[in-house]
Coordinates of C-alpha atoms and ligand atoms in Angstrom, one line a residue:
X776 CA 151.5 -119.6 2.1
X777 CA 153.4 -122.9 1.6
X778 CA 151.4 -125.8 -0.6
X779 CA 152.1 -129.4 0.6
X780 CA 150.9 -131.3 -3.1
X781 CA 150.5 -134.6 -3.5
X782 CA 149.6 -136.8 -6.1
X783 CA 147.5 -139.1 -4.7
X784 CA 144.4 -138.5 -2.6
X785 CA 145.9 -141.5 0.4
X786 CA 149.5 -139.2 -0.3
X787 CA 147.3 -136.0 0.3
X788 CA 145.5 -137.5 3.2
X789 CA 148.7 -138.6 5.3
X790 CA 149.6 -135.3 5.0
X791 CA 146.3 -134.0 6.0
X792 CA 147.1 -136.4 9.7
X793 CA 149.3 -133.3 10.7
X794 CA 146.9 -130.7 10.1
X795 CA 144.0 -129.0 11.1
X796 CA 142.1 -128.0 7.8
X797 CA 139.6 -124.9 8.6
X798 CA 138.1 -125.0 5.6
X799 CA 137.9 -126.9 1.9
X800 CA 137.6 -124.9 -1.3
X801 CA 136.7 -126.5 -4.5
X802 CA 137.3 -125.5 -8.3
X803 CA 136.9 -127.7 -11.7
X804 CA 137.2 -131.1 -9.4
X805 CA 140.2 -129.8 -7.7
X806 CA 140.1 -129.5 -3.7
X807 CA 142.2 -127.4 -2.0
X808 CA 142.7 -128.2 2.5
X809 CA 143.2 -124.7 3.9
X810 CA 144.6 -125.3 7.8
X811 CA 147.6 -125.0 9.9
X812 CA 150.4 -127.0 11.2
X813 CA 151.9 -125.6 14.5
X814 CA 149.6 -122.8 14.5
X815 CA 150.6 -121.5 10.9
X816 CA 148.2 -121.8 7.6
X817 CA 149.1 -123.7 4.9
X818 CA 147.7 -125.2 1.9
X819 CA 147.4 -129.2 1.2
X820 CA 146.0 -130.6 -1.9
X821 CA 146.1 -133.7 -4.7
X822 CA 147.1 -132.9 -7.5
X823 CA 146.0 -136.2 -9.9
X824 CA 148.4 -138.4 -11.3
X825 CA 150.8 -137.4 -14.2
X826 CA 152.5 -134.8 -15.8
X827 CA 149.2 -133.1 -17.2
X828 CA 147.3 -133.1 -14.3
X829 CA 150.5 -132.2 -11.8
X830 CA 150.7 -128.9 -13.8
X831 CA 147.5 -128.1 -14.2
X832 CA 146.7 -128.0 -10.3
X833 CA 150.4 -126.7 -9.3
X834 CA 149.6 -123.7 -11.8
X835 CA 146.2 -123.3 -10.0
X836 CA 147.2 -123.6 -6.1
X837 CA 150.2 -120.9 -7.4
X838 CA 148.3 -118.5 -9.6
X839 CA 144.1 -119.2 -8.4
X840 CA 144.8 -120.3 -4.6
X841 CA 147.4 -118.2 -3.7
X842 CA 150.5 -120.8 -3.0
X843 CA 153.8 -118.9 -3.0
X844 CA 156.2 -122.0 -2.1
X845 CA 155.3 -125.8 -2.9
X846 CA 156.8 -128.8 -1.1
X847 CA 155.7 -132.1 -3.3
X848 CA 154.8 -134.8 -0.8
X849 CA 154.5 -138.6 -2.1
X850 CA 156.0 -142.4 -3.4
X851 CA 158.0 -143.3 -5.3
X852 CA 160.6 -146.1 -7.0
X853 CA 163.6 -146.2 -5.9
X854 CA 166.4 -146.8 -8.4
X855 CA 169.6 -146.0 -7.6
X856 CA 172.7 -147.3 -6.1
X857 CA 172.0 -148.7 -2.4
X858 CA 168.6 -147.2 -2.5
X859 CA 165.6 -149.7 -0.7
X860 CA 162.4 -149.7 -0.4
X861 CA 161.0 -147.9 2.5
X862 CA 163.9 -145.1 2.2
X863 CA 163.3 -141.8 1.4
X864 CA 164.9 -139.1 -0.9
X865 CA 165.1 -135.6 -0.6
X866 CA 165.8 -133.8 -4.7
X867 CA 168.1 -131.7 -5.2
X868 CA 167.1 -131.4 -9.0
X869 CA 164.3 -133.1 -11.3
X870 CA 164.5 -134.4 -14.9
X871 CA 161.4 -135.3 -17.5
X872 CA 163.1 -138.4 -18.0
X873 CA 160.6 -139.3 -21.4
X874 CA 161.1 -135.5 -22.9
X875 CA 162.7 -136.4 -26.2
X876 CA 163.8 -133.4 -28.5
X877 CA 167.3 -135.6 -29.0
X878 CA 166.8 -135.9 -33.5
X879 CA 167.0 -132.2 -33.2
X880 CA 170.3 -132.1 -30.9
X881 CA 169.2 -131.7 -27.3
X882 CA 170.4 -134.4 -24.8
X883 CA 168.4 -137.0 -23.4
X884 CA 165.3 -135.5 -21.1
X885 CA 166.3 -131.8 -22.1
X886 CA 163.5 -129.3 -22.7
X887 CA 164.3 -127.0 -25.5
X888 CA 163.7 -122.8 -24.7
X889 CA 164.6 -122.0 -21.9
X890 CA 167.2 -124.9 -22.7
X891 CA 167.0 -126.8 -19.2
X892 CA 167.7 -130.2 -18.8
X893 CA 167.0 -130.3 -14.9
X894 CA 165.4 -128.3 -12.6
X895 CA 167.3 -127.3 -9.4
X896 CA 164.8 -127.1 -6.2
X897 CA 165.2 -124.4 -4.0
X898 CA 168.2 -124.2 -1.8
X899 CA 166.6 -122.8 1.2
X900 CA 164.0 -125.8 0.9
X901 CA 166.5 -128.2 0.5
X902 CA 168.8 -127.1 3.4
X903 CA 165.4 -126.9 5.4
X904 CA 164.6 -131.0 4.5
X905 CA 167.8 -131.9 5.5
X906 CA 167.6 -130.4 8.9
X907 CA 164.3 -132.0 9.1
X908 CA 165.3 -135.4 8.2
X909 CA 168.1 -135.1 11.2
X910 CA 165.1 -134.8 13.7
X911 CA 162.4 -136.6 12.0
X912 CA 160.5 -139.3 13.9
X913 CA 160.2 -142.2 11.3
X914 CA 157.3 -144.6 11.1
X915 CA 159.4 -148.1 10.9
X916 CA 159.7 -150.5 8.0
X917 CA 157.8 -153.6 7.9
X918 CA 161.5 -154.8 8.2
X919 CA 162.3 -152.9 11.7
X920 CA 164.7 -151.2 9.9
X921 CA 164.7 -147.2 10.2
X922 CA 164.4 -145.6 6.5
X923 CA 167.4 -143.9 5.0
X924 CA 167.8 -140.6 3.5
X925 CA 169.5 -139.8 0.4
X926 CA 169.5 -136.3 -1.5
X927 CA 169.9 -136.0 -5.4
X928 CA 168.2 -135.8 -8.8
X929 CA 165.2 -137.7 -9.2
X930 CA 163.0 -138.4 -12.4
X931 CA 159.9 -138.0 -13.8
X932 CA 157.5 -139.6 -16.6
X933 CA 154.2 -140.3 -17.8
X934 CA 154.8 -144.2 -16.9
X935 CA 155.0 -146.1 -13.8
X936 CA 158.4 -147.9 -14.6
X937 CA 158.1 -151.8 -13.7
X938 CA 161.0 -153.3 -15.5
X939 CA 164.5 -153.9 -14.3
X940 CA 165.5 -153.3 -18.2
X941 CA 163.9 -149.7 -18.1
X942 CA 165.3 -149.0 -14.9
X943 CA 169.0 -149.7 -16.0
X944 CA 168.9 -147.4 -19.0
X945 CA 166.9 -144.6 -17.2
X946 CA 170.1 -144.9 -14.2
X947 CA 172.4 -145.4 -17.3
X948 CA 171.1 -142.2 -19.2
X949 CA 170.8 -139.8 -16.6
X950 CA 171.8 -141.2 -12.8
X951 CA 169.3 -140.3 -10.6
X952 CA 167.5 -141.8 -7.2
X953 CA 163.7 -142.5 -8.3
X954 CA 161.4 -142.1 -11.0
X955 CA 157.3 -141.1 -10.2
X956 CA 155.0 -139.0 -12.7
X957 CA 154.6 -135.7 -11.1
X958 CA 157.8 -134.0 -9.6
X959 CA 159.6 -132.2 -12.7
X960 CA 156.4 -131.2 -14.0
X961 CA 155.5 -129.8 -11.2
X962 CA 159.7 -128.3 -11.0
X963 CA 158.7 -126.4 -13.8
X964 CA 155.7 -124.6 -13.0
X965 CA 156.9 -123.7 -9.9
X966 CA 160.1 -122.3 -11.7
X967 CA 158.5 -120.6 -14.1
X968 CA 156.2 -119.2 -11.3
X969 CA 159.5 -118.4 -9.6
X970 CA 157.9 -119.5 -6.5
X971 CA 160.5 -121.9 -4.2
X972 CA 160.0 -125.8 -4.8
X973 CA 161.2 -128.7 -3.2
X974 CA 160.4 -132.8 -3.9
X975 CA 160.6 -135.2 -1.0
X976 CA 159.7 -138.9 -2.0
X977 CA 159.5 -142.2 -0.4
X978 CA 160.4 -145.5 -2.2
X979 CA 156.9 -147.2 -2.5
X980 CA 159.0 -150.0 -4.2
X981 CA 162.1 -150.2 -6.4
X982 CA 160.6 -149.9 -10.2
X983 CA 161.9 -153.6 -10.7
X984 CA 159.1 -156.1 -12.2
X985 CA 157.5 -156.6 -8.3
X986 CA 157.3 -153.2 -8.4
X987 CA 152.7 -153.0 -8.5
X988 CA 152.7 -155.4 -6.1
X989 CA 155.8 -153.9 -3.6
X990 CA 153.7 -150.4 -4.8
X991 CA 150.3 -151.7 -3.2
X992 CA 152.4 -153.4 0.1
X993 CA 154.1 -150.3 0.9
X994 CA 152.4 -147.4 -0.2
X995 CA 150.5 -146.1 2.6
X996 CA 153.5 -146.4 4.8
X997 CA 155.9 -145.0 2.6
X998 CA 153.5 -141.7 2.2
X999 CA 153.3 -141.3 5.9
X1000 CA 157.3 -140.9 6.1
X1001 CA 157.3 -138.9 3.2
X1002 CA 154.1 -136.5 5.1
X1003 CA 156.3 -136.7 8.0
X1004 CA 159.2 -135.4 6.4
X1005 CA 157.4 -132.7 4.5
X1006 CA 155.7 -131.4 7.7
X1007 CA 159.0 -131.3 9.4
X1008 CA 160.2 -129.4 6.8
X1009 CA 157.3 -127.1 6.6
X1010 CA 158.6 -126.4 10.3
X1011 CA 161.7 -125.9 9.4
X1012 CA 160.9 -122.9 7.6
X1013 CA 158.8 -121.3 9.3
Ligands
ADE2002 N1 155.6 -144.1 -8.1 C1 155.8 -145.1 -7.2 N2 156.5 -146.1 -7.8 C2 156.7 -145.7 -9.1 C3 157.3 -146.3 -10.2 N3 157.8 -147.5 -10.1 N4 157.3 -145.7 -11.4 C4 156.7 -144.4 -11.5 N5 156.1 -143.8 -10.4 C5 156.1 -144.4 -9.3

Protein backbone atom coordinates (compact mmCIF):
# COMPACT_ATOMS: atom_id res chain seq x y z
CA UNK A 1 0.00 0.00 0.00
CA UNK A 2 1.32 3.41 -1.15
CA UNK A 3 1.99 6.17 1.99
CA UNK A 4 1.23 9.85 0.95
CA UNK A 5 3.70 11.60 4.11
CA UNK A 6 3.70 14.86 4.87
CA UNK A 7 5.30 16.98 7.20
CA UNK A 8 2.89 19.10 8.38
CA UNK A 9 -0.57 18.35 9.75
CA UNK A 10 -2.31 21.43 7.04
CA UNK A 11 0.28 19.37 4.30
CA UNK A 12 -1.33 16.06 5.59
CA UNK A 13 -4.77 17.45 5.60
CA UNK A 14 -4.83 18.76 1.89
CA UNK A 15 -3.95 15.55 1.01
CA UNK A 16 -6.61 14.00 3.20
CA UNK A 17 -9.30 16.52 0.68
CA UNK A 18 -8.82 13.64 -1.93
CA UNK A 19 -9.57 10.87 0.18
CA UNK A 20 -11.94 8.95 2.01
CA UNK A 21 -10.19 7.73 5.32
CA UNK A 22 -12.05 4.55 6.77
CA UNK A 23 -10.41 4.46 9.64
CA UNK A 24 -7.49 6.34 11.96
CA UNK A 25 -4.92 4.22 13.81
CA UNK A 26 -2.77 5.79 16.43
CA UNK A 27 0.86 4.75 17.93
CA UNK A 28 3.34 6.85 20.23
CA UNK A 29 1.54 10.30 19.01
CA UNK A 30 1.78 9.23 15.46
CA UNK A 31 -1.65 8.96 13.39
CA UNK A 32 -1.82 7.12 10.53
CA UNK A 33 -5.43 7.92 7.67
CA UNK A 34 -6.20 4.54 6.35
CA UNK A 35 -8.71 5.28 3.11
CA UNK A 36 -8.89 5.19 -0.62
CA UNK A 37 -8.49 7.38 -3.49
CA UNK A 38 -10.41 6.20 -6.67
CA UNK A 39 -11.53 3.20 -4.93
CA UNK A 40 -7.95 1.99 -3.88
CA UNK A 41 -6.46 2.00 -0.12
CA UNK A 42 -3.76 3.96 0.73
CA UNK A 43 -2.13 5.38 3.64
CA UNK A 44 -1.77 9.27 4.55
CA UNK A 45 0.00 10.59 7.46
CA UNK A 46 2.30 13.62 9.09
CA UNK A 47 5.27 12.84 9.74
CA UNK A 48 6.58 16.08 12.24
CA UNK A 49 8.94 18.43 11.11
CA UNK A 50 12.74 17.52 10.69
CA UNK A 51 15.12 15.07 9.92
CA UNK A 52 14.49 13.16 13.30
CA UNK A 53 11.03 13.04 13.34
CA UNK A 54 10.70 12.42 9.23
CA UNK A 55 12.59 9.12 9.94
CA UNK A 56 11.20 8.03 12.72
CA UNK A 57 7.55 7.89 11.27
CA UNK A 58 8.76 6.95 7.55
CA UNK A 59 10.45 3.86 9.43
CA UNK A 60 7.18 3.17 11.21
CA UNK A 61 4.43 3.64 8.35
CA UNK A 62 7.17 1.12 6.33
CA UNK A 63 8.10 -1.46 8.96
CA UNK A 64 4.81 -1.00 11.84
CA UNK A 65 1.93 0.14 9.25
CA UNK A 66 2.67 -1.72 6.48
CA UNK A 67 3.74 1.09 3.66
CA UNK A 68 5.56 -0.51 0.83
CA UNK A 69 5.97 2.76 -1.48
CA UNK A 70 6.07 6.40 -0.05
CA UNK A 71 5.28 9.58 -2.09
CA UNK A 72 6.39 12.73 0.25
CA UNK A 73 3.72 15.44 -0.14
CA UNK A 74 4.54 19.13 1.08
CA UNK A 75 6.36 23.05 0.78
CA UNK A 76 8.95 24.05 0.15
CA UNK A 77 11.77 26.98 -0.86
CA UNK A 78 12.43 27.37 -3.97
CA UNK A 79 16.08 28.14 -4.96
CA UNK A 80 17.08 27.53 -8.09
CA UNK A 81 17.50 29.15 -11.46
CA UNK A 82 14.03 30.46 -12.79
CA UNK A 83 12.24 28.77 -9.96
CA UNK A 84 9.11 31.01 -8.29
CA UNK A 85 7.01 30.84 -5.74
CA UNK A 86 3.96 28.95 -6.32
CA UNK A 87 5.87 26.37 -8.71
CA UNK A 88 6.34 23.00 -8.03
CA UNK A 89 9.12 20.39 -8.27
CA UNK A 90 9.14 16.98 -8.89
CA UNK A 91 12.97 15.20 -7.32
CA UNK A 92 14.73 13.19 -9.16
CA UNK A 93 17.42 12.82 -6.28
CA UNK A 94 17.80 14.24 -2.50
CA UNK A 95 20.80 15.58 -0.66
CA UNK A 96 21.30 16.18 3.43
CA UNK A 97 22.51 19.42 2.48
CA UNK A 98 23.98 20.08 6.49
CA UNK A 99 25.71 16.36 6.59
CA UNK A 100 29.29 17.32 7.16
CA UNK A 101 31.89 14.36 7.27
CA UNK A 102 34.19 16.80 4.80
CA UNK A 103 37.62 16.98 7.67
CA UNK A 104 37.61 13.35 7.02
CA UNK A 105 37.52 13.48 3.03
CA UNK A 106 33.94 13.12 1.96
CA UNK A 107 32.30 15.90 -0.21
CA UNK A 108 30.01 18.34 0.87
CA UNK A 109 26.47 16.60 2.10
CA UNK A 110 27.99 12.98 1.58
CA UNK A 111 27.04 10.32 4.11
CA UNK A 112 29.88 8.05 4.74
CA UNK A 113 29.01 3.87 4.52
CA UNK A 114 27.18 3.11 2.23
CA UNK A 115 29.15 6.17 0.64
CA UNK A 116 26.04 8.12 -0.90
CA UNK A 117 25.94 11.60 -1.50
CA UNK A 118 22.34 11.62 -3.07
CA UNK A 119 19.56 9.56 -3.07
CA UNK A 120 17.98 8.78 -6.46
CA UNK A 121 13.99 8.36 -6.12
CA UNK A 122 12.43 5.79 -7.84
CA UNK A 123 12.19 5.77 -11.61
CA UNK A 124 8.89 4.33 -11.96
CA UNK A 125 7.60 7.08 -9.43
CA UNK A 126 9.25 9.65 -11.13
CA UNK A 127 8.05 8.81 -14.71
CA UNK A 128 4.49 8.41 -12.95
CA UNK A 129 4.75 12.40 -11.50
CA UNK A 130 5.57 13.56 -14.70
CA UNK A 131 2.64 12.07 -16.43
CA UNK A 132 0.63 13.41 -13.66
CA UNK A 133 1.92 16.83 -13.83
CA UNK A 134 0.91 16.82 -17.82
CA UNK A 135 -2.83 16.34 -16.66
CA UNK A 136 -2.96 17.92 -13.38
CA UNK A 137 -5.58 20.49 -12.64
CA UNK A 138 -3.74 23.28 -10.82
CA UNK A 139 -5.23 25.49 -8.07
CA UNK A 140 -4.00 29.14 -9.47
CA UNK A 141 -1.48 31.51 -8.04
CA UNK A 142 -2.47 34.48 -6.16
CA UNK A 143 -0.80 35.95 -9.36
CA UNK A 144 -3.23 34.13 -12.07
CA UNK A 145 -0.38 32.54 -13.15
CA UNK A 146 -0.49 28.59 -13.66
CA UNK A 147 2.50 26.93 -11.46
CA UNK A 148 5.46 25.41 -13.27
CA UNK A 149 6.99 22.14 -13.06
CA UNK A 150 10.58 21.49 -12.78
CA UNK A 151 12.29 17.97 -11.97
CA UNK A 152 15.81 17.66 -10.25
CA UNK A 153 17.67 17.29 -7.00
CA UNK A 154 16.32 18.97 -4.07
CA UNK A 155 17.84 19.49 -0.46
CA UNK A 156 17.29 18.80 2.81
CA UNK A 157 18.27 20.23 6.46
CA UNK A 158 17.47 20.63 9.94
CA UNK A 159 16.99 24.62 9.21
CA UNK A 160 14.39 26.56 7.46
CA UNK A 161 16.91 28.60 5.20
CA UNK A 162 15.86 32.42 5.21
CA UNK A 163 18.83 34.18 3.85
CA UNK A 164 19.73 35.06 0.29
CA UNK A 165 23.54 34.46 1.55
CA UNK A 166 22.71 30.77 2.65
CA UNK A 167 20.79 30.14 -0.36
CA UNK A 168 23.74 31.10 -2.79
CA UNK A 169 26.26 28.79 -1.19
CA UNK A 170 23.75 25.89 -0.71
CA UNK A 171 22.97 26.45 -5.00
CA UNK A 172 26.85 27.04 -5.25
CA UNK A 173 27.77 23.78 -3.33
CA UNK A 174 25.56 21.39 -4.59
CA UNK A 175 22.87 22.90 -7.40
CA UNK A 176 19.65 21.88 -6.67
CA UNK A 177 15.77 23.23 -6.90
CA UNK A 178 14.63 23.64 -3.06
CA UNK A 179 15.63 23.07 0.35
CA UNK A 180 12.77 21.80 3.27
CA UNK A 181 13.72 19.50 6.40
CA UNK A 182 12.24 16.16 5.70
CA UNK A 183 12.74 14.71 2.04
CA UNK A 184 16.42 13.05 2.16
CA UNK A 185 15.85 11.74 5.40
CA UNK A 186 13.00 10.35 4.61
CA UNK A 187 15.13 9.20 0.86
CA UNK A 188 17.01 7.17 3.11
CA UNK A 189 14.78 5.21 5.00
CA UNK A 190 12.80 4.37 2.27
CA UNK A 191 16.13 3.21 0.48
CA UNK A 192 17.37 1.36 3.02
CA UNK A 193 13.84 -0.18 3.31
CA UNK A 194 14.18 -0.72 -0.46
CA UNK A 195 10.66 0.34 -0.75
CA UNK A 196 10.08 2.87 -3.97
CA UNK A 197 10.24 6.74 -2.96
CA UNK A 198 9.42 9.78 -4.59
CA UNK A 199 9.43 13.79 -3.34
CA UNK A 200 7.07 16.18 -4.86
CA UNK A 201 7.23 19.83 -3.34
CA UNK A 202 5.76 23.11 -3.82
CA UNK A 203 7.57 26.41 -3.36
CA UNK A 204 5.89 27.93 -0.19
CA UNK A 205 8.42 30.81 -0.78
CA UNK A 206 11.90 31.21 -2.24
CA UNK A 207 14.30 30.78 1.12
CA UNK A 208 15.35 34.55 0.50
CA UNK A 209 15.01 36.84 3.87
CA UNK A 210 10.83 37.27 3.11
CA UNK A 211 10.86 33.88 3.11
CA UNK A 212 8.52 33.27 6.98
CA UNK A 213 6.39 35.76 5.80
CA UNK A 214 6.00 34.47 1.81
CA UNK A 215 6.03 30.82 3.93
CA UNK A 216 2.84 31.89 6.02
CA UNK A 217 1.07 33.82 2.63
CA UNK A 218 1.42 30.81 0.56
CA UNK A 219 1.56 27.76 2.40
CA UNK A 220 -1.78 26.41 2.34
CA UNK A 221 -2.03 26.95 -1.38
CA UNK A 222 1.19 25.65 -2.28
CA UNK A 223 0.30 22.22 -0.23
CA UNK A 224 -2.86 21.82 -2.14
CA UNK A 225 -0.89 21.70 -5.61
CA UNK A 226 1.61 19.70 -4.14
CA UNK A 227 -1.62 17.15 -2.67
CA UNK A 228 -2.87 17.48 -6.06
CA UNK A 229 0.06 16.39 -7.77
CA UNK A 230 0.80 13.55 -5.40
CA UNK A 231 -2.83 12.14 -5.81
CA UNK A 232 -2.44 12.32 -9.53
CA UNK A 233 0.50 10.48 -9.19
CA UNK A 234 -0.87 7.98 -6.80
CA UNK A 235 -3.24 7.39 -9.97
CA UNK A 236 -0.82 7.17 -12.07
CA UNK A 237 0.39 4.05 -10.63
CA UNK A 238 -2.12 2.32 -9.88
N1 LIG B 1 9.96 24.65 3.77
C1 LIG B 1 9.33 25.66 3.18
N2 LIG B 1 10.15 26.71 3.00
C2 LIG B 1 11.35 26.33 3.50
C3 LIG B 1 12.59 26.97 3.63
N3 LIG B 1 12.77 28.22 3.21
N4 LIG B 1 13.60 26.29 4.24
C4 LIG B 1 13.42 25.02 4.66
N5 LIG B 1 12.25 24.37 4.58
C5 LIG B 1 11.23 25.02 3.99
Amino acid sequence: MIAILSALASERDAVLEGVHVDRVVRKAAFRVFYGRHQGVELMVAATGIGKVSASARAQAAIGEFGATGVIFSGVAGGIGEGVRAGDLVIATETVQHDFDCTVFGYQPGEVPRPGSLAVASDGTYVEAARRAAARCAWEALPDGRRPAVHQGRILTGDQFVCSEETVARLAGTFGGLSVDMESAAVAQVASWNEVPFLVIRSFSDTAGGDAPAAFRGLSELAARNSARLALATFEELL
